[in-house]
Short mmCIF file of C-alpha atoms (C1' of nucleotides) in Angstrom, two decimals:
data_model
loop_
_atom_site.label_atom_id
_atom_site.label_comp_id
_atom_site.label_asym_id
_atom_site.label_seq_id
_atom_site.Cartn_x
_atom_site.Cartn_y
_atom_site.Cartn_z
CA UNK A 1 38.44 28.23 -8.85
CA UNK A 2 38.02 27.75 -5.24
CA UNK A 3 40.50 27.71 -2.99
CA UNK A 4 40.48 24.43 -0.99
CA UNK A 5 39.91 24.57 2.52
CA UNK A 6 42.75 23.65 5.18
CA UNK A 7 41.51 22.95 8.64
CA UNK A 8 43.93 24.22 11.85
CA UNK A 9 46.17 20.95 10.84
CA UNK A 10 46.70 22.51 7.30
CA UNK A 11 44.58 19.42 6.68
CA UNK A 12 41.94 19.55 3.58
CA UNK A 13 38.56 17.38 4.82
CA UNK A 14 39.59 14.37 2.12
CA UNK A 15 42.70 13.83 4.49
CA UNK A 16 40.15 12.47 7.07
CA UNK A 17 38.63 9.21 6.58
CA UNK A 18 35.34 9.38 4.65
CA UNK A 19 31.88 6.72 4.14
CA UNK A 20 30.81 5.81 1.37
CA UNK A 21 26.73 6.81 1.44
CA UNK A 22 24.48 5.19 -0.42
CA UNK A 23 20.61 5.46 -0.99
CA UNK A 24 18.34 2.72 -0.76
CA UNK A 25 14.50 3.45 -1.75
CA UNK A 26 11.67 1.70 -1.12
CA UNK A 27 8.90 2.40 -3.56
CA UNK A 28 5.52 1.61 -2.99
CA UNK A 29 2.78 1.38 -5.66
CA UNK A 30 -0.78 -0.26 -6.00
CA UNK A 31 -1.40 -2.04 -9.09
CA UNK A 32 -5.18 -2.46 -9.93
CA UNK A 33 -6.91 -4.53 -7.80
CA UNK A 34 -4.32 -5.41 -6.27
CA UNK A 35 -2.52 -4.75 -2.06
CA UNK A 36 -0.53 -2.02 -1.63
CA UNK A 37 2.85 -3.21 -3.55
CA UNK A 38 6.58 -2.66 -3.38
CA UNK A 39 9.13 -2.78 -5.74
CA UNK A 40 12.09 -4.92 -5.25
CA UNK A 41 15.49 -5.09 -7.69
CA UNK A 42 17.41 -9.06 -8.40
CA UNK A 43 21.60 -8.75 -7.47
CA UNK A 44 22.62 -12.26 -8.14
CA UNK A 45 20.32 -14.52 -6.78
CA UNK A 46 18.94 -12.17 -3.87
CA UNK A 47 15.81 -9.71 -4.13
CA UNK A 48 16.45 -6.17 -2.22
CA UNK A 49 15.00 -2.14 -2.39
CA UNK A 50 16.69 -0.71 -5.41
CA UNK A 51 19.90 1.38 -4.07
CA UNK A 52 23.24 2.92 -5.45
CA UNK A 53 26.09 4.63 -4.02
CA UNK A 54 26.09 8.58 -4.43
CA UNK A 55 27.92 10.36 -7.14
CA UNK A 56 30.05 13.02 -6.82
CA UNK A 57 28.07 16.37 -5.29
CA UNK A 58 24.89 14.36 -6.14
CA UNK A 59 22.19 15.17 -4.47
CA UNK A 60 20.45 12.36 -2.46
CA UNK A 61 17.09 12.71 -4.14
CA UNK A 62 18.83 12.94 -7.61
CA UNK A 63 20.45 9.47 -6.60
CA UNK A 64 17.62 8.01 -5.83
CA UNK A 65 15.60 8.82 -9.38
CA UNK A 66 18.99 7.80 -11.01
CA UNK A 67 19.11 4.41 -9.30
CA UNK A 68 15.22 3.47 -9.83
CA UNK A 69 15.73 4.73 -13.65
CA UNK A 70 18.97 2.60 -14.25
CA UNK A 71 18.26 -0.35 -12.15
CA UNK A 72 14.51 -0.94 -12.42
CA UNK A 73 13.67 1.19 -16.02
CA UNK A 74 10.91 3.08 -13.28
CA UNK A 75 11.22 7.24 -13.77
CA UNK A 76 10.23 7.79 -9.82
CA UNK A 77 8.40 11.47 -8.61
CA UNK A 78 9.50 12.67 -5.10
CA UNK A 79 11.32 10.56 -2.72
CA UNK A 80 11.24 11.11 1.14
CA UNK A 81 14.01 10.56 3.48
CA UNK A 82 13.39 8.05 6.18
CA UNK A 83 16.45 6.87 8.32
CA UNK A 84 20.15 6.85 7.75
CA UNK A 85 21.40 3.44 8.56
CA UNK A 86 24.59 3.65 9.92
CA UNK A 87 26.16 0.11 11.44
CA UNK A 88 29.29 -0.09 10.44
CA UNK A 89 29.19 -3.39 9.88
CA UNK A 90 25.97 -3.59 7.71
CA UNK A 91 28.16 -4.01 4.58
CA UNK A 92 30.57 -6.42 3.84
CA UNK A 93 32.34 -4.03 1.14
CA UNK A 94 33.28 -1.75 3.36
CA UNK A 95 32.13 1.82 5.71
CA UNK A 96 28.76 2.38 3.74
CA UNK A 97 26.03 4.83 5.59
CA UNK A 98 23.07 4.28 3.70
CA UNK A 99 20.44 6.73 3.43
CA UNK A 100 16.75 5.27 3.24
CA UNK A 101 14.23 6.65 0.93
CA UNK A 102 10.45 6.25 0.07
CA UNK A 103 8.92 6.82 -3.12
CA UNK A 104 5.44 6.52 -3.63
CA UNK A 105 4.78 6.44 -7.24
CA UNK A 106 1.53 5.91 -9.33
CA UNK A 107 1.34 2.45 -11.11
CA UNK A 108 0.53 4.08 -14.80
CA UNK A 109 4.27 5.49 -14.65
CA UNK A 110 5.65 1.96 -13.76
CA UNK A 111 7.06 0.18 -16.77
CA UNK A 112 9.26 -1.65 -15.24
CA UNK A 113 12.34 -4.00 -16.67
CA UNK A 114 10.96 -7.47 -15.56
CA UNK A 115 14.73 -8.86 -16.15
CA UNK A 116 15.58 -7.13 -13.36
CA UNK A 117 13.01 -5.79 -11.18
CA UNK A 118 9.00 -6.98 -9.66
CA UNK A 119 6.74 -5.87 -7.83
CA UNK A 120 5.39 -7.77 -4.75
CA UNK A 121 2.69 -7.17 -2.42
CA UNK A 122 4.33 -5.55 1.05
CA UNK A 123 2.83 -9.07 2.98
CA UNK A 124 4.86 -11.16 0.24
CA UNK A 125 8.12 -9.32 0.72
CA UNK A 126 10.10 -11.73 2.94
CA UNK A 127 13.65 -11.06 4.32
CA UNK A 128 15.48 -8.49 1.93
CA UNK A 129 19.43 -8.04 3.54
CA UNK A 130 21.08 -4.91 4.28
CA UNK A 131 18.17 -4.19 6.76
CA UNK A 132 15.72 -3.66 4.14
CA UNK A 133 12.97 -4.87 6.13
CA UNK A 134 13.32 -2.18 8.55
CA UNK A 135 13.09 0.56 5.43
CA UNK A 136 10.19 -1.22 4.08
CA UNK A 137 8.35 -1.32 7.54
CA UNK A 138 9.00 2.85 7.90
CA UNK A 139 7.91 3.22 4.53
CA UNK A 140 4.43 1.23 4.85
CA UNK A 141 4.00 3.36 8.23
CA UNK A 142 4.96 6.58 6.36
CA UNK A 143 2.28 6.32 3.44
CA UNK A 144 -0.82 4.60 6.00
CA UNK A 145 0.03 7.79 8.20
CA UNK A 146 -0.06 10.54 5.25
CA UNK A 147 -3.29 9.12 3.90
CA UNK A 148 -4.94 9.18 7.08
CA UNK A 149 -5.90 12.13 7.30
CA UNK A 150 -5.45 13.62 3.61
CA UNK A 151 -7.29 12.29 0.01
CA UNK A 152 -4.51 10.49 -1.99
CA UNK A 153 -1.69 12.44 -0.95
CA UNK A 154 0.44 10.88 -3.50
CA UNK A 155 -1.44 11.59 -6.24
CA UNK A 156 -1.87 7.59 -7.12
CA UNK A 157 -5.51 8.41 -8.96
CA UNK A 158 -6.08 10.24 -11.96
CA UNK A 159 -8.31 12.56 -11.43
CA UNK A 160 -11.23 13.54 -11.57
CA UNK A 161 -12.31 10.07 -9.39
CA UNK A 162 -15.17 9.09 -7.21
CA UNK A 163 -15.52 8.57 -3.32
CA UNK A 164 -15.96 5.05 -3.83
CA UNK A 165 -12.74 5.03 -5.74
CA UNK A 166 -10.57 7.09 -3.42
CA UNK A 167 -11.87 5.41 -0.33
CA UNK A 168 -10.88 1.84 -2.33
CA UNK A 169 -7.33 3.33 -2.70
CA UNK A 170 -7.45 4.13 1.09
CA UNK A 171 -8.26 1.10 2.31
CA UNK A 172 -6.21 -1.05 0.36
CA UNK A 173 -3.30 1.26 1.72
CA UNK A 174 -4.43 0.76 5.30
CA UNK A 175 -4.61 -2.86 4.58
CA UNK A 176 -8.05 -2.70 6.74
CA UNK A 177 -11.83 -1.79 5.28
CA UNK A 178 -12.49 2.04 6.31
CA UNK A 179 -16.57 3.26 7.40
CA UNK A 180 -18.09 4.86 4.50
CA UNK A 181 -19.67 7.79 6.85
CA UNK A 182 -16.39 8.40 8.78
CA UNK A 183 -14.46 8.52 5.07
CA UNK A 184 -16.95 10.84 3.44
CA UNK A 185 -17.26 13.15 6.50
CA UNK A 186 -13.18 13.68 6.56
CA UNK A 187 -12.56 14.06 2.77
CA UNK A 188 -15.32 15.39 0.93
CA UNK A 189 -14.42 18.86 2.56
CA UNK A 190 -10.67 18.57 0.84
CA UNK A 191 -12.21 17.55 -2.70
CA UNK A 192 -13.29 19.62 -5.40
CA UNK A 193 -16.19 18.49 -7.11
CA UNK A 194 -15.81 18.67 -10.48
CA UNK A 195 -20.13 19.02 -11.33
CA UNK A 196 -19.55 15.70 -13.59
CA UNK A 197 -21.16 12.71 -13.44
CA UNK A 198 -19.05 9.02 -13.68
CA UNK A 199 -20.84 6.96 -16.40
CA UNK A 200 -20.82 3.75 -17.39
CA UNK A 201 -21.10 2.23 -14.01
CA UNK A 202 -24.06 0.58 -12.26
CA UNK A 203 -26.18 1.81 -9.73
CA UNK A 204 -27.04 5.77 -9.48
CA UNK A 205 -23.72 7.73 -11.37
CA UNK A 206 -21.27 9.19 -8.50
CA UNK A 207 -20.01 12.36 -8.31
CA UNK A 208 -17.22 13.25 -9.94
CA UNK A 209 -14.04 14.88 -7.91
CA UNK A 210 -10.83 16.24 -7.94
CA UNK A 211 -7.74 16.99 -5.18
CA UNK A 212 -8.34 20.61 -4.06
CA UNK B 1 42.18 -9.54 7.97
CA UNK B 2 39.40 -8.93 5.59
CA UNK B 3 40.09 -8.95 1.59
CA UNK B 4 39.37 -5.30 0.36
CA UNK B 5 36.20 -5.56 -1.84
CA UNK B 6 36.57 -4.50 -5.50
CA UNK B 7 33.80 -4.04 -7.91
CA UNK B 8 33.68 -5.17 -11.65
CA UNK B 9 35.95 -2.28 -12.49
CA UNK B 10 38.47 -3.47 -10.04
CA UNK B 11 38.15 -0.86 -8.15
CA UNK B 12 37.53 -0.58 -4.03
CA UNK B 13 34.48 1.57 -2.72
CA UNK B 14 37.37 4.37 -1.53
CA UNK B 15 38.27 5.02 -5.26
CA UNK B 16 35.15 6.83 -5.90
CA UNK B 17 34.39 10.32 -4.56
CA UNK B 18 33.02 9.85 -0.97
CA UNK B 19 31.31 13.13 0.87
CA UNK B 20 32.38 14.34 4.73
CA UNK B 21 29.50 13.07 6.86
CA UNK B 22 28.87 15.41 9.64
CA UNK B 23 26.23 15.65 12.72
CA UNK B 24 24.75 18.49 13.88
CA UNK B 25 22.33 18.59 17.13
CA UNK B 26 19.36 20.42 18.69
CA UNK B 27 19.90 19.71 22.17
CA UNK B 28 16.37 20.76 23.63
CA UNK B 29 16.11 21.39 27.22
CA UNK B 30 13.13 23.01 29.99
CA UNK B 31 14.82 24.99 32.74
CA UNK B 32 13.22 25.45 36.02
CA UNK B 33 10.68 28.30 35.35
CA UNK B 34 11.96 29.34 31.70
CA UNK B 35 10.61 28.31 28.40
CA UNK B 36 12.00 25.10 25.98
CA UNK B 37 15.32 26.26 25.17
CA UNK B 38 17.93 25.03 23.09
CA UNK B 39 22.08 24.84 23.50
CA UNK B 40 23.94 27.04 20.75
CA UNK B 41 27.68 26.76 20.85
CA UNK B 42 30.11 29.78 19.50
CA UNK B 43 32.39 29.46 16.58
CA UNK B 44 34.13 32.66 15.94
CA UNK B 45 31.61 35.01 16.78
CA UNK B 46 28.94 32.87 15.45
CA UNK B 47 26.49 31.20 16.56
CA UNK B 48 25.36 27.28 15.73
CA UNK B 49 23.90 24.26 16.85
CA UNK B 50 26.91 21.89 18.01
CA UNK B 51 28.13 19.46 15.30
CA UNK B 52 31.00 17.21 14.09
CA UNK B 53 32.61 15.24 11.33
CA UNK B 54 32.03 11.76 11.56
CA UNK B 55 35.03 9.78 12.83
CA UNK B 56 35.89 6.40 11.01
CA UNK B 57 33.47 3.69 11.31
CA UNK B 58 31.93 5.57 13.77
CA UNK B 59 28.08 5.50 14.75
CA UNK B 60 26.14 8.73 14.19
CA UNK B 61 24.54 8.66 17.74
CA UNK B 62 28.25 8.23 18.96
CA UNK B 63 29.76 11.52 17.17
CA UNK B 64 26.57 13.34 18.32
CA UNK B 65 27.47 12.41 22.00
CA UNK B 66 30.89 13.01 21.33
CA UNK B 67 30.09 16.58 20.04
CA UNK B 68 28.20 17.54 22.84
CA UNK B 69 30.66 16.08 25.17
CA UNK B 70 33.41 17.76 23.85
CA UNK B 71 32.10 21.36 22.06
CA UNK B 72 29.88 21.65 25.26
CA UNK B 73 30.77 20.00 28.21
CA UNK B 74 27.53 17.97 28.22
CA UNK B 75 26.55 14.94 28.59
CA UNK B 76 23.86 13.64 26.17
CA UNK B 77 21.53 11.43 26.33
CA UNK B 78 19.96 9.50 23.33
CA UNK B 79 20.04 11.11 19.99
CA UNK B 80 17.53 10.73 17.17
CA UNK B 81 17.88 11.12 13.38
CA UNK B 82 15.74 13.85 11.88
CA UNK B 83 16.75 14.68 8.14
CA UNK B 84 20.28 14.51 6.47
CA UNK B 85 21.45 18.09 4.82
CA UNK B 86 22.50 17.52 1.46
CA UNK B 87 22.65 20.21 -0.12
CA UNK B 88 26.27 19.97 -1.70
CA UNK B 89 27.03 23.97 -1.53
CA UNK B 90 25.70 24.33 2.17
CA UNK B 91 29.11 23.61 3.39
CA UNK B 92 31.71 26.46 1.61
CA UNK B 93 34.68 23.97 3.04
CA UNK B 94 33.25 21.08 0.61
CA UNK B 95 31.09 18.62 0.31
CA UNK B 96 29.48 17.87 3.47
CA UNK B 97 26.46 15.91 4.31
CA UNK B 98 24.81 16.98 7.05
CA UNK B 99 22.71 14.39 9.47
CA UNK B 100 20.49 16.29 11.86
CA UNK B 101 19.56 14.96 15.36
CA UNK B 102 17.45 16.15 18.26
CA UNK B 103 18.59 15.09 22.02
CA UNK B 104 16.34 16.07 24.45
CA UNK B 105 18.55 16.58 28.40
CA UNK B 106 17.31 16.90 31.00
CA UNK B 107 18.29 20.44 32.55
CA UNK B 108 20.41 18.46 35.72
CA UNK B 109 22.31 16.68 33.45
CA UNK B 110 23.50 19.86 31.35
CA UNK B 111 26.30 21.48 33.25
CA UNK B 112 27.71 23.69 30.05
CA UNK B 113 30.80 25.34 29.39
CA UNK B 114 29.69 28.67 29.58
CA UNK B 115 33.17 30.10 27.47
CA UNK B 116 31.80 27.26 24.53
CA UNK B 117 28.12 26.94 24.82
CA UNK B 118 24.81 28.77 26.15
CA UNK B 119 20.99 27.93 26.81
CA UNK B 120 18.38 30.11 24.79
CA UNK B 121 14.87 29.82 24.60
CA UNK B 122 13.79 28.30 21.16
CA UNK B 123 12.15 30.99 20.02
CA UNK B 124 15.32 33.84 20.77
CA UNK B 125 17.57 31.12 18.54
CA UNK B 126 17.71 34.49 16.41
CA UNK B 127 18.87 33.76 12.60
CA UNK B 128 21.75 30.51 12.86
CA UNK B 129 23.77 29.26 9.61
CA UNK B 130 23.90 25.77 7.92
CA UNK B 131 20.55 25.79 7.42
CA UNK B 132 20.64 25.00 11.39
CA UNK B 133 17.12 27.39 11.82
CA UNK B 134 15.24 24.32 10.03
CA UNK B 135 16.86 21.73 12.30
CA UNK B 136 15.49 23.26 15.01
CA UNK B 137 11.88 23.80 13.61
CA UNK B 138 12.12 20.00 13.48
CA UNK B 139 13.63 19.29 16.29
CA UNK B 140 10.76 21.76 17.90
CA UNK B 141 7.72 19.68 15.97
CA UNK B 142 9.32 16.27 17.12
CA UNK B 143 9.84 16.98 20.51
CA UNK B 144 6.23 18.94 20.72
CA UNK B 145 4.44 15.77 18.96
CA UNK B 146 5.66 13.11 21.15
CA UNK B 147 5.02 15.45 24.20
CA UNK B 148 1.01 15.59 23.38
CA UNK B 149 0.01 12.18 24.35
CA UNK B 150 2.82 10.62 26.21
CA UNK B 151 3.78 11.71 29.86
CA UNK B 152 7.29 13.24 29.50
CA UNK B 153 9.06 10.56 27.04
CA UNK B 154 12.10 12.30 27.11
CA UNK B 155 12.14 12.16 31.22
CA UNK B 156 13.06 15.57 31.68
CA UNK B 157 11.54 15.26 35.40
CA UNK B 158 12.85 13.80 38.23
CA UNK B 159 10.14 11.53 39.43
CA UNK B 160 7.98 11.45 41.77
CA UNK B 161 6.18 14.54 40.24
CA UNK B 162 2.38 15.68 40.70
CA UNK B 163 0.07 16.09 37.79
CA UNK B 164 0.53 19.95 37.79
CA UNK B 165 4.24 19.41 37.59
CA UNK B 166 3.77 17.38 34.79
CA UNK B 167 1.57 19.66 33.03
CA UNK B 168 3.65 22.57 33.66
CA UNK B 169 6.29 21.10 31.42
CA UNK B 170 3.89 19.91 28.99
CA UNK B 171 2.61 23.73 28.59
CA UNK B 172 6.16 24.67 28.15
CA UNK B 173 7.04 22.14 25.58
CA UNK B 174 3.97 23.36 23.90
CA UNK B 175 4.09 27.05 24.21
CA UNK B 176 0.69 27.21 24.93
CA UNK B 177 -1.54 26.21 27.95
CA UNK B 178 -3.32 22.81 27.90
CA UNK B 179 -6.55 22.28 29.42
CA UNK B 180 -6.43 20.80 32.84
CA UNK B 181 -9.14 18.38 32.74
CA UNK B 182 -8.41 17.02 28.71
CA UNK B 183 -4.43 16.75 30.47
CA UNK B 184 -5.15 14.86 33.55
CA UNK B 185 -8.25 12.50 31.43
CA UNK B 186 -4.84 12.10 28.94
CA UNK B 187 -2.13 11.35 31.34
CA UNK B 188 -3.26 9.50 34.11
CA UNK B 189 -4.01 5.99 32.98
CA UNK B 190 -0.51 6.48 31.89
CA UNK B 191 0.73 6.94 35.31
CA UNK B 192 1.71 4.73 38.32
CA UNK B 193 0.66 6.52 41.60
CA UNK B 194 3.16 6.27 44.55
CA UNK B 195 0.79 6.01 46.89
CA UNK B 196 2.64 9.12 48.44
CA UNK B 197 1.92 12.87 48.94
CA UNK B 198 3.26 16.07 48.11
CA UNK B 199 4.47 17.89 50.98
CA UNK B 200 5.84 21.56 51.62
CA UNK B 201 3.22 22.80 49.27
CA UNK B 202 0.46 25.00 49.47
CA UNK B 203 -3.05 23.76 49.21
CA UNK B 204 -4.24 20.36 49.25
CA UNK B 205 -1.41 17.94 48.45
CA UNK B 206 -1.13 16.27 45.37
CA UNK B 207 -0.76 12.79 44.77
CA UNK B 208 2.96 11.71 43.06
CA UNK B 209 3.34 9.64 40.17
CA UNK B 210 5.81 7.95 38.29
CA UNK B 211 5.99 7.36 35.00
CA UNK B 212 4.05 3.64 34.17
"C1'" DA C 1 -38.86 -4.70 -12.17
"C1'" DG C 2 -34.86 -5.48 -9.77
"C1'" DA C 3 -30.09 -4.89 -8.54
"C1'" DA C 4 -26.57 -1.93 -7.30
"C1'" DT C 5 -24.64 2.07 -5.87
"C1'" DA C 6 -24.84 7.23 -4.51
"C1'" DG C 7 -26.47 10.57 -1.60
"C1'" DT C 8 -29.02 12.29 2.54
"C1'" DG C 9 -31.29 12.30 7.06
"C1'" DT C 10 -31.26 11.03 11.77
"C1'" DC C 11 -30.36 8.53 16.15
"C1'" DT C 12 -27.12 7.42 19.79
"C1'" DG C 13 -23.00 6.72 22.65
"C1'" DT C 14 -18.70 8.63 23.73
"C1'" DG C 15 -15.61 11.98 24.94
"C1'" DA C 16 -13.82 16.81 25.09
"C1'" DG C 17 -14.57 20.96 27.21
"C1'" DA C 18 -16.53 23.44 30.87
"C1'" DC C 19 -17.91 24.36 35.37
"C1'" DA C 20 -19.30 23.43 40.17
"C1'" DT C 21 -18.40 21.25 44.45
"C1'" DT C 22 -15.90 19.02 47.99
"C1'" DA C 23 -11.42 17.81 50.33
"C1'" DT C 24 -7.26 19.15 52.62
"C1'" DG C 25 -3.33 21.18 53.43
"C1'" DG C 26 -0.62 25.91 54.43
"C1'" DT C 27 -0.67 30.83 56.11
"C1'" DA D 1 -10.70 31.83 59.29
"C1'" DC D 2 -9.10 32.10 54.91
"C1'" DC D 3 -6.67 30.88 50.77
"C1'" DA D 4 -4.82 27.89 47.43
"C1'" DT D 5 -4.75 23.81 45.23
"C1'" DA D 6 -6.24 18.83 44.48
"C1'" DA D 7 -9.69 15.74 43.49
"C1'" DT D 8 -14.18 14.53 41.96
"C1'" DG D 9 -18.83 14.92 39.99
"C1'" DT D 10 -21.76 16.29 36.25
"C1'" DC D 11 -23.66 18.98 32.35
"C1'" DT D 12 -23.50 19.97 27.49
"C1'" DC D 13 -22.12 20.00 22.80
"C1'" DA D 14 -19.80 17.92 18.87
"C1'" DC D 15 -18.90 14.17 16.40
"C1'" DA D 16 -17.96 9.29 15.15
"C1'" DG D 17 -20.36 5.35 14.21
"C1'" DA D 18 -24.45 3.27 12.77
"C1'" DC D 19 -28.49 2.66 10.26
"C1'" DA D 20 -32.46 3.81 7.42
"C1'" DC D 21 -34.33 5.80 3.56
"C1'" DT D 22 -34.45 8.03 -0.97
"C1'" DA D 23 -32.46 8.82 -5.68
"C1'" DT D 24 -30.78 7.27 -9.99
"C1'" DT D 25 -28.82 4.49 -13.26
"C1'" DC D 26 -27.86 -0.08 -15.65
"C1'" DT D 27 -29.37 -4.78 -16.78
#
DNA sequence: AGAATAGTGTCTGTGAGACATTATGGT
DNA sequence: ACCATAATGTCTCACAGACACTATTCT
């Protein structure tokens, strides 16, 4: 057993005033066909980014996949940090620093608890409290930066998948159409072609890839 | 007076176990003639980047001024978030979350206690604890990144300056030279001209500029 | 055959990088 | 007079954007 640590005041660090820290997440999704989508939790009669307070020696990414799993029945992947929000006065219960994450999670591993959670399109989000607005707008800049530059980062395809496929993915998470030529020119080089052919589709069969 | 909060249990958010919150700053700096340094303070014969525990209810930008302020005799400026440290066995005193933050200072502005605190160049920073070497990596990529297409955000020049002045700095923030015409192409539509000269130097003068 | 989509070839304007030239002060 | 630096002009190459054309499959 350790010894517990005394500071110069024979003080241990639990004799100085401590936060409470909590994690709030935003994850972000796209279900077929549909805009780039976030998932948002019901407390009482108010829709917000699923959250929870840490546990004990918890780490903050461990709190995060706990709180998505209990409060919205979603088993999340990686989260990111984003911003530690830290007015003191944010939460009416009491001196709560909350730690902002982003998840980005395919929509095959969302089964979701409809009692309690949905999933909305980032546009249809309207004002979530506790500053969740702010998160969401980090998080939606986060994800349209990393897939910029890199083929499906997240991993939200199943692979193996076309160009036209990938670049659909891309430009419904850019929220803007993307040029064909510009797209092809900055990914094929990171893809791995698999030597398959898609079938089943019209017009001449694509080539099949995969994520280097 | 506010009511204490209490959950369904009855119980108020300081019944459960509640981490120490501390800060812990790369204060980044560029003095005259010497490469982008960065302010180490000594605890023990250690050492560290300066840090703090949180106070109660106090903002995070606050205790990082108030570190610097007090374990350095320097006056800060305006503090950004880079990654909290969560890692619950990083601290051997308990469990400590860690919230990392860069300050960039102009050198004129740090007037350190040279018995608490000294200036190094990033890249003699030598081997630091707390996990304080990948703070400054960040701090390093997030000062270098918002240095390559904005004229001196931080303000770490007095102005007026000349264009060579500016890209001076620049090539020092970047450890590596820049390429005068790309720079000057870069900068300048960002730039207010004075109208005035450089004098006292040698060779043609240069034109000053402010920043826009 | 025709529609639809994939894949390839090629033209062009822009801008980065490079270099040359002129301007203007100090020594 | 000479040197050092600023400021400006211009050439070239690479590449983004654009478009045309061919290839291949399904209906």
């Amino acid at each position: 057993m350790m010894e517990t640590y005394r500071d110069s005041h024979d003080r241990a660090l639990t004799d100085y005033p401590r936060p409470s820290v909590a994690v709030d997440t935003a994850v972000l999704t796209v279900p077929p066909g549909a805009a780039l989508s976030v998932l948002l939790v019901r407390t009482g009669d108010e829709w917000r980014l699923p959250g929870t307070f840490l546990h004990e020696r918890e780490r903050l990414a461990d709190a995060v996949l706990r709180s998505l799993q209990t409060k919205a029945g979603v088993s999340g992947l990686s989260p990111r940090q984003l911003h530690v929000f830290d007015d003191p006065a944010r939460d009416n219960r009491g001196w709560v620093l909350s730690v902002a994450h982003l998840d980005v999670v395919p929509w095959s591993r969302l089964t979701i608890d409809e009692s309690l959670a949905k999933i909305v399109p980032v546009t249809d989000a309207g004002a979530l409290p506790y500053g969740h607005n702010e998160i969401l707008d980090q998080a939606v800049a986060s994800i349209r930066s990393s897939y910029a530059t890199t083929p499906d980062p997240a991993g939200l395809l199943e692979h193996p998948f076309t160009l036209r496929q990938l670049q659909q993915l891309h430009e419904t998470i850019a929220g803007e159409p993307l040029m064909r030529d510009s797209f092809r020119r900055a990914m094929e080089p990171q893809l791995a072609a698999t030597g398959e052919l898609a079938a089943g589709t019209v017009g001449k069969p694509a080539r099949l890839f995969a994520r280097a």
